[in-house]
Amino acid sequence: MMPTVCQLSPVLVGNVLLVISGLSGLLASSPTEYGKQAERLLPLATRLPARAAWFLQELPSFVVPAGLLAWQPHPLFRQPGTLLLGLFCGHYFHRTFIYALLTRGRPYPLELLFRALVFCTLNGLLQGYYLIYCAEYPDEWYTDVRFTSGILIFFLGMAINIHSDYLLRQLRKPGEISYKIPQGGLFTYISGANYFGEIVEWIGYAVATWSFSGLAFAFFTSCFLGKRAYHHHRFYLKKFQDYPKSRKALIPFIF
Ligand code: NDX
């Protein structure tokens, strides 16, 4: 008989911590200070170029679950879990090796980089450990409506996120750091189109994995990025007199 290595208590603690992090970020009086929310101009010595910073902070989100996948005890045994964790790794492969290396963002605060490193390591561990050692899926999971619809939502969100980040990148020439009004795609309707895509993506992941770990991460993402979208929207309204009045912050036509 296969020895079970699943310990649900660390997973439970991780899920609760993710939910608390989401809520505390949402309820904090100020937004997380990077990019256009960085009101204080930090000395250069306390910042890192955006490309290096995004690469380093996101790397554990790819390496940790990819390592768990590579060293899992029964590679073929837990196929749905393996595939679902592969999606998580795919997202972070893009964020670490493509997004980070293309970004034209402002220098990034070192303090946030260290906090993000810890966050990404723990979340990668949580999602990977749960899917490899704890999740149990029936053989029919590949045809279950939760799996199929979740995967569709995941890829739809990913496409919106990548396209919107591309549109933002096109607003600047290399070396530029000024802000302009984003146009096209879902930016026609909302200021946080890239965030909307990311939130949709992790909701799809939560549905496809049908797990508290997936749900806790989707919840965290919605709180963190929802609040950022709100602050970005306020920033645009204040900065640009001609900002489109019908554009909402995060949810088209609603909010
Ligand atoms: N990184 C997720 N909290 C975060 C790093 C910070 O991937 O301790 C969460 C992530 C971390 C955070 C992470 C977790 C919580 C932490 C926090 C630090 C402290 C905090 C750890 C890990 C913490 C507690 C205590 C509660 C635990 O100059 P610039 O940089 O503004 O340029 C921007 C440019 N741009 C424009 N250019 C011209 N004109 C305009 N109008 C422009 N508007 C923007 O586009 C950037 O170069 C680029 C994108 O900017 P922006 O602001 O729209 O997106 P950004 O926030 O930088 O996110 C980039 C992408 C995006 O696709 C987003 O969906 C994804 O990353 N993301 C980001 C954050 C978190 C996350 C995903 C998630 O939760 N899933």
XYZ file of N, CA and C in Angstrom, residues 39-247:
627
model
N 3.922 56.640 -4.322
C 3.926 58.107 -4.215
C 5.261 58.632 -3.713
N 5.863 57.846 -2.777
C 7.182 58.274 -2.274
C 8.212 57.951 -3.336
N 9.112 58.884 -3.602
C 10.187 58.580 -4.548
C 11.342 57.986 -3.745
N 11.490 56.659 -3.816
C 12.525 56.000 -3.019
C 13.903 56.203 -3.636
N 14.964 56.283 -2.806
C 16.313 56.415 -3.363
C 16.647 55.222 -4.257
N 17.470 55.482 -5.267
C 17.801 54.427 -6.248
C 18.380 53.190 -5.587
N 19.164 53.396 -4.500
C 19.819 52.267 -3.834
C 18.804 51.290 -3.245
N 17.566 51.734 -3.054
C 16.564 50.832 -2.463
C 15.632 50.264 -3.532
N 16.009 50.448 -4.809
C 15.172 49.918 -5.895
C 16.013 49.095 -6.863
N 15.304 48.243 -7.602
C 15.988 47.405 -8.586
C 15.291 47.636 -9.930
N 16.009 47.568 -11.077
C 15.318 47.696 -12.364
C 14.150 46.715 -12.429
N 13.056 47.179 -13.054
C 11.813 46.391 -13.054
C 12.026 44.971 -13.599
N 12.826 44.832 -14.635
C 12.970 43.490 -15.237
C 13.577 42.501 -14.246
N 14.666 42.937 -13.596
C 15.329 42.050 -12.633
C 14.390 41.764 -11.460
N 13.698 42.806 -11.006
C 12.837 42.639 -9.829
C 11.694 41.665 -10.118
N 11.010 41.851 -11.262
C 9.885 40.951 -11.562
C 10.374 39.529 -11.792
N 11.540 39.398 -12.436
C 12.085 38.059 -12.660
C 12.335 37.371 -11.312
N 13.030 38.080 -10.408
C 13.414 37.454 -9.139
C 12.199 37.162 -8.259
N 11.273 38.114 -8.197
C 10.158 37.905 -7.260
C 9.190 36.817 -7.742
N 9.053 36.665 -9.063
C 8.094 35.676 -9.568
C 8.723 34.287 -9.730
N 10.060 34.222 -9.779
C 10.746 32.954 -10.041
C 10.298 31.801 -9.118
N 10.180 32.018 -7.790
C 9.772 30.901 -6.932
C 8.379 30.352 -7.276
N 7.511 31.212 -7.836
C 6.164 30.741 -8.212
C 6.244 29.713 -9.336
N 7.346 29.756 -10.093
C 7.535 28.740 -11.128
C 8.390 27.578 -10.614
N 9.517 27.931 -9.990
C 10.498 26.897 -9.622
C 9.951 25.940 -8.557
N 9.270 26.474 -7.555
C 8.819 25.607 -6.450
C 7.809 24.557 -6.939
N 6.700 24.956 -7.603
C 5.778 23.911 -8.076
C 6.382 23.036 -9.174
N 7.248 23.620 -10.033
C 7.874 22.798 -11.086
C 8.772 21.746 -10.436
N 9.469 22.128 -9.350
C 10.303 21.167 -8.619
C 9.451 20.069 -8.005
N 8.323 20.453 -7.414
C 7.432 19.450 -6.816
C 6.901 18.500 -7.895
N 6.599 19.082 -9.068
C 6.109 18.247 -10.184
C 7.179 17.250 -10.621
N 8.420 17.752 -10.730
C 9.503 16.905 -11.237
C 9.826 15.780 -10.258
N 9.730 16.095 -8.960
C 10.113 15.076 -7.966
C 8.934 14.383 -7.315
N 7.761 14.465 -7.923
C 6.612 13.812 -7.295
C 6.816 12.298 -7.321
N 6.311 11.626 -6.277
C 6.589 10.193 -6.163
C 5.903 9.337 -7.229
N 4.711 9.755 -7.717
C 3.988 8.901 -8.666
C 3.628 9.726 -9.893
N 4.569 9.953 -10.797
C 4.337 10.901 -11.904
C 3.056 10.658 -12.691
N 2.697 9.429 -12.947
C 1.522 9.201 -13.775
C 0.266 8.958 -12.952
N 0.479 8.827 -11.645
C -0.610 8.377 -10.797
C -1.700 9.433 -10.635
N -1.277 10.674 -10.432
C -2.265 11.736 -10.159
C -2.367 12.663 -11.357
N -2.836 12.150 -12.458
C -2.778 12.945 -13.686
C -3.531 14.272 -13.659
N -4.809 14.332 -13.199
C -5.456 15.652 -13.206
C -4.682 16.664 -12.361
N -4.199 16.244 -11.195
C -3.425 17.147 -10.340
C -2.160 17.610 -11.044
N -1.509 16.690 -11.745
C -0.282 17.024 -12.476
C -0.580 18.055 -13.557
N -1.658 17.812 -14.305
C -2.002 18.740 -15.387
C -2.382 20.116 -14.822
N -3.162 20.110 -13.740
C -3.606 21.389 -13.169
C -2.421 22.180 -12.622
N -1.486 21.484 -12.010
C -0.297 22.192 -11.527
C 0.555 22.670 -12.705
N 0.490 21.925 -13.793
C 1.183 22.348 -15.022
C 0.644 23.694 -15.504
N -0.677 23.911 -15.355
C -1.256 25.207 -15.754
C -0.702 26.329 -14.890
N -0.625 26.058 -13.594
C -0.080 27.051 -12.658
C 1.360 27.395 -13.069
N 2.146 26.346 -13.337
C 3.550 26.561 -13.740
C 3.598 27.325 -15.070
N 2.692 27.011 -15.991
C 2.664 27.687 -17.293
C 2.460 29.184 -17.117
N 1.507 29.541 -16.238
C 1.253 30.965 -15.989
C 2.533 31.624 -15.478
N 3.182 30.982 -14.511
C 4.353 31.619 -13.904
C 5.608 31.493 -14.761
N 5.608 30.535 -15.687
C 6.706 30.514 -16.656
C 6.626 31.803 -17.476
N 5.400 32.108 -17.937
C 5.215 33.339 -18.731
C 5.562 34.578 -17.900
N 5.042 34.643 -16.665
C 5.259 35.841 -15.841
C 6.755 36.047 -15.545
N 7.482 34.929 -15.323
C 8.890 35.029 -14.929
C 9.819 35.241 -16.126
N 9.599 34.474 -17.185
C 10.583 34.459 -18.271
C 10.177 35.317 -19.466
N 8.894 35.706 -19.553
C 8.479 36.517 -20.703
C 8.043 37.910 -20.228
N 6.993 37.946 -19.376
C 6.517 39.253 -18.904
C 7.658 40.050 -18.273
N 8.371 39.421 -17.330
C 9.401 40.142 -16.568
C 10.478 40.687 -17.505
N 10.811 39.930 -18.527
C 11.917 40.360 -19.375
C 11.474 41.370 -20.444
N 10.155 41.562 -20.597
C 9.666 42.550 -21.566
C 9.222 43.855 -20.911
N 8.980 43.809 -19.591
C 8.357 44.963 -18.936
C 9.154 46.258 -19.127
N 8.405 47.365 -19.197
C 9.034 48.689 -19.287
C 8.684 49.496 -18.043
N 8.514 48.784 -16.930
C 8.077 49.435 -15.699
C 9.179 50.215 -15.011
N 8.754 50.980 -14.008
C 9.703 51.785 -13.215
C 10.503 50.887 -12.279
N 11.663 51.383 -11.813
C 12.440 50.613 -10.822
C 11.559 50.226 -9.629
N 11.819 49.073 -9.090
C 10.899 48.425 -8.150
C 11.495 48.411 -6.736
N 10.711 48.717 -5.702
C 11.256 48.781 -4.333
C 11.755 47.413 -3.841
N 12.984 47.415 -3.305
C 13.596 46.156 -2.839
C 12.787 45.517 -1.709
N 12.242 46.363 -0.854
C 11.494 45.813 0.286
C 10.312 44.965 -0.197
N 9.600 45.487 -1.213
C 8.464 44.731 -1.748
C 8.932 43.474 -2.461
N 10.098 43.576 -3.105
C 10.650 42.409 -3.790
C 10.864 41.259 -2.797
N 11.421 41.561 -1.621
C 11.663 40.502 -0.636
C 10.350 39.931 -0.115
N 9.380 40.830 0.118
C 8.088 40.334 0.611
C 7.408 39.474 -0.446
N 7.517 39.917 -1.725
C 6.905 39.154 -2.817
C 7.590 37.790 -2.984
N 8.915 37.760 -2.772
C 9.658 36.495 -2.868
C 9.104 35.474 -1.868
N 8.898 35.936 -0.632
C 8.366 35.043 0.409
C 6.959 34.588 0.013
N 6.152 35.569 -0.439
C 4.776 35.259 -0.825
C 4.755 34.214 -1.945
N 5.546 34.443 -2.982
C 5.520 33.549 -4.153
C 6.045 32.152 -3.799
N 7.025 32.079 -2.895
C 7.550 30.775 -2.477
C 6.462 29.995 -1.728
N 5.824 30.673 -0.771
C 4.819 29.973 0.036
C 3.594 29.581 -0.797
N 3.178 30.483 -1.695
C 2.000 30.150 -2.509
C 2.321 29.027 -3.500
N 3.528 29.039 -4.066
C 3.929 27.956 -4.969
C 3.946 26.618 -4.237
N 4.435 26.673 -2.994
C 4.489 25.455 -2.170
C 3.079 24.963 -1.846
N 2.226 25.903 -1.488
C 0.851 25.547 -1.118
C 0.111 24.888 -2.284
N 0.146 25.574 -3.448
C -0.604 25.042 -4.602
C -0.005 23.709 -5.051
N 1.332 23.628 -5.070
C 1.998 22.410 -5.535
C 1.782 21.250 -4.580
N 1.986 21.507 -3.299
C 1.846 20.444 -2.299
C 0.416 19.901 -2.314
N -0.555 20.823 -2.375
C -1.950 20.372 -2.361
C -2.239 19.470 -3.564
N -1.860 19.937 -4.763
C -2.244 19.172 -5.969
C -1.480 17.859 -6.089
N -0.234 17.829 -5.608
C 0.551 16.599 -5.762
C 0.230 15.590 -4.655
N 0.119 16.085 -3.419
C 0.026 15.137 -2.300
C -1.365 14.978 -1.700
N -2.246 15.946 -1.929
C -3.527 15.885 -1.217
C -4.741 15.678 -2.128
N -4.753 16.314 -3.290
C -5.971 16.301 -4.117
C -6.268 14.893 -4.634
N -7.537 14.534 -4.585
C -7.979 13.248 -5.133
C -9.012 13.549 -6.210
N -8.763 13.136 -7.447
C -9.744 13.371 -8.511
C -10.210 12.028 -9.068
N -11.509 11.936 -9.379
C -11.996 10.691 -9.998
C -11.475 10.573 -11.431
N -11.526 9.373 -11.988
C -11.047 9.155 -13.358
C -11.789 10.041 -14.357
N -13.065 10.321 -14.081
C -13.888 11.102 -15.035
C -13.643 12.612 -14.908
N -12.677 13.061 -14.097
C -12.505 14.504 -13.864
C -12.265 15.284 -15.155
N -11.582 14.640 -16.137
C -11.285 15.347 -17.388
C -12.557 15.726 -18.150
N -13.643 15.009 -17.913
C -14.890 15.332 -18.631
C -15.908 16.010 -17.712
N -15.505 16.243 -16.471
C -16.410 16.904 -15.520
C -16.562 18.372 -15.926
N -17.794 18.900 -15.800
C -18.050 20.278 -16.238
C -17.214 21.293 -15.440
N -16.880 20.971 -14.184
C -16.051 21.891 -13.390
C -14.648 21.997 -13.983
N -14.120 20.868 -14.429
C -12.783 20.868 -15.032
C -12.806 21.592 -16.377
N -13.754 21.214 -17.246
C -13.747 21.779 -18.604
C -14.065 23.283 -18.582
N -15.076 23.671 -17.781
C -15.401 25.102 -17.769
C -14.282 25.887 -17.074
N -13.705 25.315 -16.023
C -12.610 25.991 -15.315
C -11.422 26.232 -16.233
N -11.094 25.230 -17.045
C -9.948 25.380 -17.959
C -10.240 26.470 -18.995
N -11.476 26.476 -19.508
C -11.854 27.503 -20.493
C -11.731 28.899 -19.896
N -12.249 29.053 -18.677
C -12.204 30.370 -18.004
C -10.746 30.759 -17.761
N -9.942 29.770 -17.347
C -8.515 30.022 -17.084
C -7.836 30.598 -18.336
N -8.054 29.943 -19.489
C -7.367 30.398 -20.704
C -7.933 31.719 -21.220
N -9.239 31.919 -21.030
C -9.832 33.195 -21.426
C -9.184 34.328 -20.612
N -9.097 34.119 -19.295
C -8.487 35.126 -18.419
C -7.038 35.357 -18.795
N -6.316 34.289 -19.084
C -4.901 34.421 -19.439
C -4.741 35.256 -20.714
N -5.617 35.000 -21.706
C -5.533 35.749 -22.968
C -5.793 37.233 -22.707
N -6.806 37.542 -21.890
C -7.118 38.959 -21.587
C -5.940 39.600 -20.862
N -5.376 38.868 -19.903
C -4.270 39.408 -19.110
C -3.040 39.697 -19.984
N -2.676 38.737 -20.805
C -1.464 38.905 -21.626
C -1.668 40.019 -22.658
N -2.850 40.029 -23.287
C -3.129 41.064 -24.292
C -3.130 42.453 -23.643
N -3.743 42.564 -22.462
C -3.825 43.879 -21.808
C -2.449 44.347 -21.364
N -1.623 43.436 -20.839
C -0.259 43.823 -20.464
C 0.533 44.266 -21.698
N 0.255 43.613 -22.831
C 0.906 44.001 -24.091
C 0.500 45.435 -24.469
N -0.820 45.735 -24.351
C -1.286 47.086 -24.700
C -0.634 48.137 -23.799
N -0.488 47.816 -22.515
C 0.165 48.765 -21.593
C 1.617 48.995 -21.998
N 2.282 47.900 -22.362
C 3.704 48.001 -22.742
C 3.888 48.904 -23.967
N 2.912 48.825 -24.903
C 3.020 49.604 -26.143
C 2.861 51.099 -25.900
N 2.388 51.489 -24.709
C 2.201 52.918 -24.430
C 3.529 53.643 -24.256
N 4.603 52.852 -24.006
C 5.910 53.487 -23.753
C 6.945 53.052 -24.765
N 7.828 54.004 -25.103
C 9.021 53.628 -25.872
C 10.046 53.137 -24.859
N 11.031 52.337 -25.277
C 12.040 51.879 -24.320
C 12.662 53.068 -23.586
N 12.775 52.954 -22.270
C 13.404 54.018 -21.473
C 12.412 55.034 -20.935
N 11.196 55.082 -21.516
C 10.179 56.033 -21.054
C 9.567 55.536 -19.746
N 9.159 56.478 -18.862
C 8.464 56.017 -17.656
C 7.162 56.798 -17.393
N 6.746 57.609 -18.388
C 5.530 58.405 -18.163
C 4.276 57.540 -18.349
N 3.144 58.067 -17.854
C 1.875 57.333 -17.979
C 0.985 57.965 -19.050
N 0.304 57.106 -19.820
C -0.637 57.570 -20.850
C -1.974 56.863 -20.652
N -2.976 57.302 -21.388
C -4.293 56.651 -21.238
C -4.299 55.351 -22.048
N -4.516 54.213 -21.388
C -4.549 52.950 -22.149
C -5.759 52.918 -23.075
N -5.575 52.349 -24.251
C -6.665 52.268 -25.237
C -6.725 50.849 -25.796
N -7.923 50.466 -26.232
C -8.086 49.190 -26.937
C -8.378 48.025 -26.007
N -8.810 46.921 -26.612
C -9.132 45.727 -25.830
C -10.141 46.050 -24.739
N -9.996 45.402 -23.583
C -10.935 45.652 -22.488
C -10.682 46.987 -21.791
N -9.562 47.657 -22.148
C -9.328 49.005 -21.584
C -10.412 49.976 -22.053
N -11.105 49.642 -23.133
C -12.212 50.482 -23.577
C -13.273 50.591 -22.472
N -13.379 49.538 -21.670
C -14.441 49.494 -20.652
C -13.936 49.652 -19.230
N -12.688 49.229 -18.968
C -12.177 49.244 -17.586
C -10.707 49.697 -17.540
N -10.357 50.313 -16.395
C -8.964 50.770 -16.221
C -8.038 49.601 -15.882
N -8.576 48.573 -15.235
C -7.735 47.447 -14.798
C -7.951 46.211 -15.652
N -7.807 46.359 -16.990
C -8.099 45.212 -17.874
C -7.153 44.039 -17.610
N -5.863 44.352 -17.376
C -4.919 43.249 -17.104
C -5.282 42.542 -15.791
N -5.731 43.309 -14.799
C -6.109 42.715 -13.514
C -7.389 41.876 -13.660
N -8.327 42.404 -14.452
C -9.570 41.653 -14.683
C -9.222 40.269 -15.262
N -8.315 40.266 -16.270
C -7.911 38.996 -16.888
C -7.277 38.060 -15.874
N -6.398 38.603 -15.032
C -5.712 37.759 -14.038
C -6.718 37.169 -13.034
N -7.678 37.995 -12.621
C -8.678 37.502 -11.651
C -9.523 36.396 -12.287
N -9.960 36.613 -13.548
C -10.750 35.598 -14.248
C -9.940 34.294 -14.344
N -8.657 34.451 -14.641
C -7.774 33.284 -14.785
C -7.752 32.444 -13.505
N -7.583 33.100 -12.355
C -7.470 32.323 -11.109
C -8.820 31.824 -10.629
N -9.904 32.487 -11.061
C -11.236 31.925 -10.758
C -11.387 30.618 -11.542
N -10.941 30.627 -12.807
C -10.991 29.410 -13.625
C -10.175 28.289 -13.001
N -9.007 28.651 -12.472
C -8.141 27.659 -11.819
C -8.834 27.087 -10.574
N -9.488 27.968 -9.809
C -10.195 27.499 -8.601
C -11.303 26.520 -8.986
N -12.020 26.825 -10.083
C -13.115 25.945 -10.507
C -12.532 24.616 -11.009
N -11.489 24.681 -11.832
C -10.928 23.457 -12.420
C -10.302 22.556 -11.359
N -9.676 23.165 -10.335
C -9.061 22.340 -9.278
C -10.089 21.972 -8.209
N -11.208 22.723 -8.158
C -12.254 22.536 -7.162
C -11.635 22.385 -5.775
N -10.771 23.343 -5.437
C -10.008 23.213 -4.187
C -10.055 24.506 -3.385
N -9.862 24.403 -2.061
C -9.798 25.594 -1.219
C -8.513 26.365 -1.500
N -7.447 25.626 -1.876
C -6.187 26.323 -2.168
C -6.358 27.224 -3.399
N -7.019 26.683 -4.435
C -7.277 27.462 -5.638
C -8.201 28.635 -5.324
N -9.225 28.358 -4.523
C -10.192 29.405 -4.168
C -9.521 30.500 -3.341
N -8.664 30.081 -2.390
C -7.986 31.065 -1.534
C -7.092 31.967 -2.383
N -6.425 31.398 -3.398
C -5.550 32.229 -4.246
C -6.387 33.158 -5.138
N -7.516 32.640 -5.650
C -8.397 33.507 -6.453
C -8.929 34.647 -5.581
N -9.236 34.332 -4.323
C -9.736 35.352 -3.394
C -8.652 36.404 -3.136
N -7.422 35.914 -2.847
C -6.313 36.849 -2.613
C -6.131 37.773 -3.816
N -6.082 37.153 -5.014
C -5.856 37.926 -6.243
C -6.953 38.973 -6.436
N -8.207 38.575 -6.186
C -9.318 39.523 -6.367
C -9.176 40.693 -5.408
N -8.795 40.412 -4.149
C -8.645 41.506 -3.170
C -7.482 42.411 -3.576
N -6.312 41.793 -3.855
C -5.094 42.573 -4.115
C -5.237 43.402 -5.389
N -5.669 42.734 -6.463
C -5.739 43.435 -7.751
C -6.992 44.298 -7.849
N -8.066 43.886 -7.176
C -9.295 44.696 -7.166
C -8.990 46.061 -6.558
N -8.260 46.041 -5.443
C -7.927 47.307 -4.792
C -6.982 48.134 -5.677
N -6.018 47.468 -6.300
C -5.077 48.190 -7.192
C -5.828 48.800 -8.377
N -6.789 48.047 -8.923
C -7.555 48.576 -10.062
C -8.313 49.839 -9.653
N -8.879 49.818 -8.455
C -9.621 50.976 -7.945
C -8.690 52.192 -7.831
N -7.485 51.968 -7.281
C -6.536 53.080 -7.119
C -5.993 53.563 -8.471
N -5.760 52.622 -9.397
C -5.303 53.028 -10.742
C -6.378 53.909 -11.389
N -7.637 53.504 -11.248
C -8.747 54.240 -11.848
C -8.783 55.678 -11.301
N -8.639 55.791 -9.980
C -8.640 57.129 -9.358
C -7.458 57.964 -9.850
N -6.311 57.279 -10.011
C -5.096 57.950 -10.516
C -5.367 58.537 -11.898
N -5.971 57.749 -12.786
C -6.242 58.206 -14.157
C -7.221 59.383 -14.151
N -8.286 59.267 -13.340
C -9.297 60.335 -13.319
C -8.677 61.660 -12.862
N -7.743 61.542 -11.908
C -7.095 62.754 -11.378
C -6.094 63.318 -12.395
N -5.367 62.434 -13.060
C -4.267 62.878 -13.926
C -4.752 63.373 -15.291
N -5.783 62.708 -15.852
C -6.188 63.034 -17.227
C -7.601 63.633 -17.247
N -7.681 64.914 -17.633
C -8.994 65.586 -17.737
C -9.882 64.866 -18.747
N -9.247 64.331 -19.813
C -10.024 63.736 -20.903
C -10.168 62.214 -20.739
N -10.007 61.725 -19.495
C -10.135 60.269 -19.294
C -11.588 59.855 -19.578
N -11.796 58.761 -20.353
C -13.173 58.390 -20.731
C -14.071 58.208 -19.508
N -15.169 58.974 -19.482
C -16.039 58.999 -18.303
C -16.786 57.675 -18.096
N -17.038 56.955 -19.203
C -17.843 55.731 -19.053
C -16.990 54.536 -18.594
N -15.677 54.726 -18.570
C -14.802 53.603 -18.217
C -14.897 53.318 -16.707
